[in-house]
Short mmCIF file of C-alpha atoms and ligand atoms in Angstrom, two decimals:
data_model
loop_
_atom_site.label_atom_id
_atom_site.label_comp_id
_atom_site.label_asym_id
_atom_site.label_seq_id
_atom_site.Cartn_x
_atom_site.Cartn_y
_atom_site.Cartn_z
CA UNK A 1 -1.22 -21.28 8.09
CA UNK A 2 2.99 -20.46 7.66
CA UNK A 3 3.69 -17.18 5.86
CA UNK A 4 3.25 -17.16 1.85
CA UNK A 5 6.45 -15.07 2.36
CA UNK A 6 9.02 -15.04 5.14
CA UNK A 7 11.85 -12.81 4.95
CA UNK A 8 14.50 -13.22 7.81
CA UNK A 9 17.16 -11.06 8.96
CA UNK A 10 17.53 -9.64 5.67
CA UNK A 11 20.50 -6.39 4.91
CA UNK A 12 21.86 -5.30 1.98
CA UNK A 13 24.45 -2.87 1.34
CA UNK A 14 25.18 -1.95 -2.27
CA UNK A 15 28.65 -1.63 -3.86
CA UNK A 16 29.55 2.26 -2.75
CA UNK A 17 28.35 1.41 0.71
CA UNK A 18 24.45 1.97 0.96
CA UNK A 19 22.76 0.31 3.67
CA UNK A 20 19.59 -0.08 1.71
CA UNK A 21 18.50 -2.39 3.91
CA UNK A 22 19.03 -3.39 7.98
CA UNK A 23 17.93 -6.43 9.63
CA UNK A 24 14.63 -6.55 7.88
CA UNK A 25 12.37 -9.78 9.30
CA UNK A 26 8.69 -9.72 8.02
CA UNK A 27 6.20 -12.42 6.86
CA UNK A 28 3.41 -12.28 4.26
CA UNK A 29 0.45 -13.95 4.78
CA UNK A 30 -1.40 -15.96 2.25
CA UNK A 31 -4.45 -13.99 0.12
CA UNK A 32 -3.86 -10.92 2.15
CA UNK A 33 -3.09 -7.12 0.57
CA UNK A 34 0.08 -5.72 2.38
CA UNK A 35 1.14 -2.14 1.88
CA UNK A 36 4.63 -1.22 1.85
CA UNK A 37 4.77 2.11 3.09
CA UNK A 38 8.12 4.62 3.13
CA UNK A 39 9.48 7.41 1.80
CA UNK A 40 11.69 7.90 -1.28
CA UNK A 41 14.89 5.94 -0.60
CA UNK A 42 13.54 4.14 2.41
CA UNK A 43 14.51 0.57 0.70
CA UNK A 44 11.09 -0.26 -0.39
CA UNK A 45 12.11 -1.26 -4.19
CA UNK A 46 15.41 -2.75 -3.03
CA UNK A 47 13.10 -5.07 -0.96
CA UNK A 48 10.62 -6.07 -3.61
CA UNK A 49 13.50 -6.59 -6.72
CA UNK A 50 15.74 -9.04 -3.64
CA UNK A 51 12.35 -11.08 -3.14
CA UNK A 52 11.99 -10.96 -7.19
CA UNK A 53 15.67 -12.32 -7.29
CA UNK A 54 16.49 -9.20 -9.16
CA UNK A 55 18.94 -7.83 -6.54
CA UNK A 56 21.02 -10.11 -4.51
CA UNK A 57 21.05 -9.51 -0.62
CA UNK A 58 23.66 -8.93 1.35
CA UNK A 59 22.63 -11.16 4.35
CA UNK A 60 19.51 -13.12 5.45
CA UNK A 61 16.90 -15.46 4.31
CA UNK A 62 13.68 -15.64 2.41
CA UNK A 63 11.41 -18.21 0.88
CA UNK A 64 8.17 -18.36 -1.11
CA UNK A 65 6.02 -20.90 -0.51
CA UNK A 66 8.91 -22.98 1.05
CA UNK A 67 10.79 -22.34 -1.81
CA UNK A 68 14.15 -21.01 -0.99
CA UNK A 69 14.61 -17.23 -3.22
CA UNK A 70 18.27 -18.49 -3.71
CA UNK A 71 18.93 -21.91 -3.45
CA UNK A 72 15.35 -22.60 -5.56
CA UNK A 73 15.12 -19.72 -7.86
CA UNK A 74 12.75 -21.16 -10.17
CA UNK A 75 10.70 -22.93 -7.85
CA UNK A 76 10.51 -19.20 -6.24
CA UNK A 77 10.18 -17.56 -8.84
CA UNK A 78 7.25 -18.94 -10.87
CA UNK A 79 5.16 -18.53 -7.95
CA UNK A 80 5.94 -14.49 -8.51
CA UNK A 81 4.61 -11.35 -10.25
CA UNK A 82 5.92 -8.25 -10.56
CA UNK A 83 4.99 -5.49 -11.76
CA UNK A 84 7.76 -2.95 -11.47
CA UNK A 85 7.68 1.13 -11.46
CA UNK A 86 9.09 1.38 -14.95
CA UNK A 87 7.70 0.22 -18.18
CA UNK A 88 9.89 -2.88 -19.38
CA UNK A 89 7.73 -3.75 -22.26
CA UNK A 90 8.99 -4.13 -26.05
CA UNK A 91 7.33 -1.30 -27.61
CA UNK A 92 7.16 -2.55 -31.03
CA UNK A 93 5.59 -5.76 -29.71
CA UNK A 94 1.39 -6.31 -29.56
CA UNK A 95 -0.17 -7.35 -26.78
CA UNK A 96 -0.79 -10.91 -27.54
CA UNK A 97 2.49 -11.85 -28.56
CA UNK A 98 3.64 -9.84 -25.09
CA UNK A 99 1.66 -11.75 -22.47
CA UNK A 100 2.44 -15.02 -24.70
CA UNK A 101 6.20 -14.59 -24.68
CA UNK A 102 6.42 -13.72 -21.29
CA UNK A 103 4.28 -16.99 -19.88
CA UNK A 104 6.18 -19.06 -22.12
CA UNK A 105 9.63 -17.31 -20.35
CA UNK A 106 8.64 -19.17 -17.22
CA UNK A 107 8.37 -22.47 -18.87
CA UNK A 108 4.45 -22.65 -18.42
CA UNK A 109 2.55 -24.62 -20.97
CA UNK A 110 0.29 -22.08 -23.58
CA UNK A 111 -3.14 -21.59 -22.28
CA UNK A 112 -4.59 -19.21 -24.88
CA UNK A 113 -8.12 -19.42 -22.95
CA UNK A 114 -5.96 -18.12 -19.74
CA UNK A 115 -4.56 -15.23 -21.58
CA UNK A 116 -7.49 -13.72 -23.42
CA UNK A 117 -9.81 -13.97 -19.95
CA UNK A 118 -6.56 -11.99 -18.50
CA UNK A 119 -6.76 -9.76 -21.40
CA UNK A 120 -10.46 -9.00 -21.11
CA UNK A 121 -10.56 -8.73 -17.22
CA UNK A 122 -7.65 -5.88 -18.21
CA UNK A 123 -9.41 -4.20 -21.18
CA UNK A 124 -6.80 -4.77 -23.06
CA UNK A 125 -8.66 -7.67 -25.09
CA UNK A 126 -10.10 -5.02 -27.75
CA UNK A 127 -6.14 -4.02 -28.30
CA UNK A 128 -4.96 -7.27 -28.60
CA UNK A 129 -3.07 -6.85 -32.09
CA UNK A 130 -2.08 -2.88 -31.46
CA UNK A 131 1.76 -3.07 -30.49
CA UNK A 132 2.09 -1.70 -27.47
CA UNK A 133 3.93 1.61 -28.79
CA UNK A 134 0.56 2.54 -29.72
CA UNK A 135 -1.14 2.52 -26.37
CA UNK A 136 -2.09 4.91 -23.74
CA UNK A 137 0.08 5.39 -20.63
CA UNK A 138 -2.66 3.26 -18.66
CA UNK A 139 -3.12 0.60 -21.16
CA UNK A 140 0.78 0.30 -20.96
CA UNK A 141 0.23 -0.25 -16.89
CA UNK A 142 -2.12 -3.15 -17.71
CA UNK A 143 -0.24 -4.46 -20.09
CA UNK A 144 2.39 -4.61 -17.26
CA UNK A 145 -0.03 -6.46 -14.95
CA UNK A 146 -1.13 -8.92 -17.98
CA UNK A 147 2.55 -9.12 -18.35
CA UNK A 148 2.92 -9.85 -14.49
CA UNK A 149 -0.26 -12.12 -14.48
CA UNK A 150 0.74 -14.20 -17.49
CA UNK A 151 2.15 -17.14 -15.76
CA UNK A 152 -0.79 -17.23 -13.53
CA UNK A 153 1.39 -16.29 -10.30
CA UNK A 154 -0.22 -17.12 -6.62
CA UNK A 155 2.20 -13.99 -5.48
CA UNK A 156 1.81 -10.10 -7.09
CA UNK A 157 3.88 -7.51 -6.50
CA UNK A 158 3.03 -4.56 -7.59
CA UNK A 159 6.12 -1.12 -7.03
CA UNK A 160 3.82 1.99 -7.13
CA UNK A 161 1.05 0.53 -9.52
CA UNK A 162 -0.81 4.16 -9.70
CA UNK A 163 1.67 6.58 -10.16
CA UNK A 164 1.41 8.95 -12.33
CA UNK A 165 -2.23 7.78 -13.35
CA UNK A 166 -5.69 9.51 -13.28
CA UNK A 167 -8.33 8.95 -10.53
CA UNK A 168 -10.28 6.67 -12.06
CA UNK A 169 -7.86 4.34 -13.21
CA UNK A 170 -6.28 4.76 -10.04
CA UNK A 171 -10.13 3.56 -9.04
CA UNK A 172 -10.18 0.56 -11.51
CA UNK A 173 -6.82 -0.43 -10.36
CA UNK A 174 -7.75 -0.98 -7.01
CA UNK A 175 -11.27 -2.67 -7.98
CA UNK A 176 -8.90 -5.16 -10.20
CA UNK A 177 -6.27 -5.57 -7.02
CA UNK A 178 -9.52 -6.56 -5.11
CA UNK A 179 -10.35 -9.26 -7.64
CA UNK A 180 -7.23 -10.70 -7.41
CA UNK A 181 -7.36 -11.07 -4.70
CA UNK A 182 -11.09 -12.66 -4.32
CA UNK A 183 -9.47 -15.22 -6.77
CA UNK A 184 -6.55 -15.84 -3.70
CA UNK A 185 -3.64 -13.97 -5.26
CA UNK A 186 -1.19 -12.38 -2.38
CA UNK A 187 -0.67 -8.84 -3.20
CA UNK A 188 2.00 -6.92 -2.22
CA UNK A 189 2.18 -3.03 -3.10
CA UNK A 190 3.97 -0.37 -2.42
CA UNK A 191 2.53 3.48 -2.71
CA UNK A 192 3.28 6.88 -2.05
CA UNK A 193 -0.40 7.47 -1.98
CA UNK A 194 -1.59 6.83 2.26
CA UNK A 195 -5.16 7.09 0.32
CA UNK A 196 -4.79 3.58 -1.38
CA UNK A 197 -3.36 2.02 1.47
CA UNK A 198 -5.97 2.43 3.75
CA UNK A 199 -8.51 1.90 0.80
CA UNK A 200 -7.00 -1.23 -0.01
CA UNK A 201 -4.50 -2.70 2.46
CA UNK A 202 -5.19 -5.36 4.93
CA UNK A 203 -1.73 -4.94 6.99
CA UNK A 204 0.76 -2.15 6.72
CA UNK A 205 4.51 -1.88 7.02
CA UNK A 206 6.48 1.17 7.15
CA UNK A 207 9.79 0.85 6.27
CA UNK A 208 12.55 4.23 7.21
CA UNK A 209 15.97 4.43 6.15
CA UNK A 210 16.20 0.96 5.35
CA UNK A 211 14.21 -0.19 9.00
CA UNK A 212 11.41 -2.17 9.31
CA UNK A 213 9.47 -0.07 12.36
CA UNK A 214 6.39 -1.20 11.66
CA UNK A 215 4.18 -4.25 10.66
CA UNK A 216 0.21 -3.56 12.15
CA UNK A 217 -2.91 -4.41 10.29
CA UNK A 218 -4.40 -1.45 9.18
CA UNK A 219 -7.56 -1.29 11.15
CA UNK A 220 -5.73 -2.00 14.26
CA UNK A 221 -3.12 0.56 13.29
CA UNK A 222 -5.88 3.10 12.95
CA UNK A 223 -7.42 2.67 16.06
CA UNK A 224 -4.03 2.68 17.90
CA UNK A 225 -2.75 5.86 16.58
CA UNK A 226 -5.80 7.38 14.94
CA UNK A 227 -7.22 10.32 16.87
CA UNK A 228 -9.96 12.14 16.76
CA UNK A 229 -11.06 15.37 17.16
CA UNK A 230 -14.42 16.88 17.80
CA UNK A 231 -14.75 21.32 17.17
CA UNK A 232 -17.21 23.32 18.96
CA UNK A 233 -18.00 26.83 17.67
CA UNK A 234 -18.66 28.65 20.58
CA UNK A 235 -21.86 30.93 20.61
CA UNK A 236 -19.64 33.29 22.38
CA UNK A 237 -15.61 33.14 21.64
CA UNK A 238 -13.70 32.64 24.99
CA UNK A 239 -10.64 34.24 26.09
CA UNK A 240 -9.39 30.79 27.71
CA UNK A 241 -10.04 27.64 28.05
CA UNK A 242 -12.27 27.66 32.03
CA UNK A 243 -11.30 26.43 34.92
CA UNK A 244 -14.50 24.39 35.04
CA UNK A 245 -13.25 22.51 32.03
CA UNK A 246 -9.39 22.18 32.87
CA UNK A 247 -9.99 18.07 33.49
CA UNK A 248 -10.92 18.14 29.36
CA UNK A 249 -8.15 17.99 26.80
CA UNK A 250 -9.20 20.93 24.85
CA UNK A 251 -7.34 23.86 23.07
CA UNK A 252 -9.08 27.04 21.78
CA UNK A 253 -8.20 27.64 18.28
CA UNK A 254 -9.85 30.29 15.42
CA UNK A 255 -9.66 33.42 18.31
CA UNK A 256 -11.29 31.62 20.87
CA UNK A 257 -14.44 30.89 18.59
CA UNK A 258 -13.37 26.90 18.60
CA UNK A 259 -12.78 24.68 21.20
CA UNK A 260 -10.96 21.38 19.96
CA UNK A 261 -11.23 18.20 21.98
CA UNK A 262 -8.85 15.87 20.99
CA UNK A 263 -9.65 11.67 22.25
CA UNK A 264 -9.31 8.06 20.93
CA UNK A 265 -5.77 8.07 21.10
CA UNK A 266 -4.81 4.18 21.90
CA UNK A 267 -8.59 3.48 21.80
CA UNK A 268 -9.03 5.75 24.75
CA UNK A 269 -12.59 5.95 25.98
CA UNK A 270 -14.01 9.52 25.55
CA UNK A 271 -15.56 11.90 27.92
CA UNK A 272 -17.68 14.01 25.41
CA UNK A 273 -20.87 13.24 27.37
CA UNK A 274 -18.98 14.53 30.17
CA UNK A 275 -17.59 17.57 28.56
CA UNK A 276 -21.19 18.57 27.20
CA UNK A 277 -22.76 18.52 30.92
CA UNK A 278 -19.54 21.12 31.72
CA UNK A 279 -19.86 23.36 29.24
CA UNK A 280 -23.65 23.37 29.86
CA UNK A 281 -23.00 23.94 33.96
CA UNK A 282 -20.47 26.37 32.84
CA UNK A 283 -22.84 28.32 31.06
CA UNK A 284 -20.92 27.67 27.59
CA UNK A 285 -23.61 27.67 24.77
CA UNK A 286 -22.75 26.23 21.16
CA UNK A 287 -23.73 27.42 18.11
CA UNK A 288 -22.33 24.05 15.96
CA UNK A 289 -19.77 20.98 16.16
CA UNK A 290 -18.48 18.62 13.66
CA UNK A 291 -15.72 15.67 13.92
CA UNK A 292 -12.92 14.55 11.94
CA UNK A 293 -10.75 11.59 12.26
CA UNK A 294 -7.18 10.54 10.94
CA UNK A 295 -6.16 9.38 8.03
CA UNK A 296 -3.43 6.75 7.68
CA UNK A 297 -1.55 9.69 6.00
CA UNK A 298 -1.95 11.72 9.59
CA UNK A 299 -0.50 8.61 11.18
CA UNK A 300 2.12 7.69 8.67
CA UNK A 301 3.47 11.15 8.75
CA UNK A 302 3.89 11.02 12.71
CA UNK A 303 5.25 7.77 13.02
CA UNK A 304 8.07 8.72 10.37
CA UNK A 305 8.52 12.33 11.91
CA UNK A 306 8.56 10.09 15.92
CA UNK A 307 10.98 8.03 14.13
CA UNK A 308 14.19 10.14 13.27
N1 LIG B 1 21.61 -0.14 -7.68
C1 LIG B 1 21.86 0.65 -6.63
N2 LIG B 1 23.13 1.00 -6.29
C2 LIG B 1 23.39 1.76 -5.23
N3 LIG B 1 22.45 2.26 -4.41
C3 LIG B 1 21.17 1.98 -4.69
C4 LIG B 1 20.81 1.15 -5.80
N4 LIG B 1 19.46 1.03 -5.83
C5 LIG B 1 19.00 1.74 -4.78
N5 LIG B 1 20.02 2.30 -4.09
C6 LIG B 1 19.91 3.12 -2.86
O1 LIG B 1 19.31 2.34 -1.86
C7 LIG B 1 18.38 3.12 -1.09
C8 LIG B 1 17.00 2.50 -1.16
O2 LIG B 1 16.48 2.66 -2.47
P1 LIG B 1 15.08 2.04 -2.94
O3 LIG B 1 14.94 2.29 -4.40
O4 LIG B 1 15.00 0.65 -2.46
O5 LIG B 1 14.07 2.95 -2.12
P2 LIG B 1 12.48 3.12 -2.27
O6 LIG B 1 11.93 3.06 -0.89
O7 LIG B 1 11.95 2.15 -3.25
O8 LIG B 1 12.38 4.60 -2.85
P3 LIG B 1 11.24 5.27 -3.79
O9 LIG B 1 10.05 5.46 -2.93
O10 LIG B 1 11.90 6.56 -4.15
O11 LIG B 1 11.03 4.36 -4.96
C9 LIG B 1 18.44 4.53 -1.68
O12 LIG B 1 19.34 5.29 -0.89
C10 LIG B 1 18.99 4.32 -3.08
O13 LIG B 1 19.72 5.44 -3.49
#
């Protein structure tokens, strides 16, 4: 199946000089969630508003659909959502005459039915007639999406859709994202929070200083780079790690009451059942172990710290 969204060779510089972007190639596939992961200034915004047609590039190529972003900006640009970090909504607008306005800005024909199904899947239906200067700072967000949503889009974009917001409508956000995408909507999102991205993501891209230096599905990603590490409390704390055990990768930590075992690193197979004989022929006795894996934030953090 070709991309849903194939950016090629794309830069841009800004007037002053930034490189926002480098030589950024990528391509989206069709009903899949990609996370756009980077830190603050890494181009990720720049990125999303030059796909949007907000921002003009400096060099390369992109299409949606087919649809060229430049040379068929409406044919590109009705197949888009975006919901952008900042509020853009008329404040002294409701809600209804919002989401109406902006589906009619991209020429589409009114489909009240459409709207007030987009309204109620948002909770927003109930509010319907409050302008929007009167909601709370998550209604506003799903106003945003309706906004986003209104012209029925087959693409969403969605710049740091939880910032700022509580846990659980961080939590219905992502059930809603899901939905979407059950009902074959591309999403595209970008987060400062590693926890939604491996919640919800299907591939991952970090982006760095304008550099594309990675594109992995997440799972994949995890396994690579994900290690994991196993802690035994020690019945007895140790002084050093024993000879007997030198062929293990393990560290002492907590004053010689732990020993760490580190494995799984690029799906490496392990040698626990291994290391437990040892420590048994060594004469090591345990008192209690416990694992932990991870996260994407663990891996995110290395590849960005390997990377400059
Ligand atoms: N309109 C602009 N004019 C000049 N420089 C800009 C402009 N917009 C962004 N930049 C610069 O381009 C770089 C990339 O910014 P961008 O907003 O794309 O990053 P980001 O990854 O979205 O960051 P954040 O996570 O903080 O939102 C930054 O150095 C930023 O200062």
């Amino acid at each position: 199946m070709p991309p849903v969204i194939s950016v090629s060779h794309l830069s841009k510089t800004y007037a002053g000089g930034r490189a926002a972007l480098k030589d950024v190639s990528l391509e989206i596939n069709k009903g899949e969630i990609f996370a756009l992961l980077g830190p603050n200034g890494a181009g990720k915004t720049t990125l999303i508003s030059i796909i949007c047609g907000i921002v003009t590039p400096t060099a390369g190529k992109i299409t949606a659909d087919g649809h060229d972003i430049i040379r068929d900006y409406r044919g590109a640009r009705s197949l888009i959502g975006l919901v952008p970090q900042e509020l853009t909504i008329d404040f002294f607008e409701n809600v209804w005459a919002t989401v109406k306005l902006s589906r009619g800005l991209f020429g589409k024909k009114p489909d009240d039915a459409y709207l007030e199904s987009l309204l109620r899947d948002l909770a927003l239906w109930d509010r319907k007639d409050s302008q929007a200067r009167t909601l709370s700072g998550g209604m506003k967000r799903r106003l945003m999406i309706a906004k986003a949503l209104s012209h029925q889009p087959e693409i969403l974009f969605l710049d740091e859709p939880t910032a700022g917001v509580d846990v659980e409508l961080r939590h219905s956000m992502w059930q809603l994202v899901r939905k979407l995408r059950t009902a074959g909507t591309t999403i595209i999102l970008t987060t400062h929070y590693l926890e939604e991205a491996e919640e919800m993501a299907d591939r991952v891209g970090v982006i760095r200083q304008g550099e594309l230096i990675l594109v992995e599905d997440k799972k994949r990603l995890m396994q690579k780079l994900g290690k994991k590490r196993l802690t035994l409390t020690l019945a007895t704390p140790l002084a050093q790690v024993p000879v007997a055990l030198a062929i293990h990768p393990l560290t002492l930590a907590e004053g010689g009451r732990e020993l760490v075992y580190t494995y799984g690193e690029n799906g490496a197979e392990t040698q626990i059942a291994q290391l437990l004989n040892d420590l048994n022929a060594a004469g090591i006795a345990i008192s209690d172990l416990r694992t932990e894996e991870s996260s994407l934030e663990d891996i995110f953090v290395s590849l960005i710290r390997k990377a400059s």
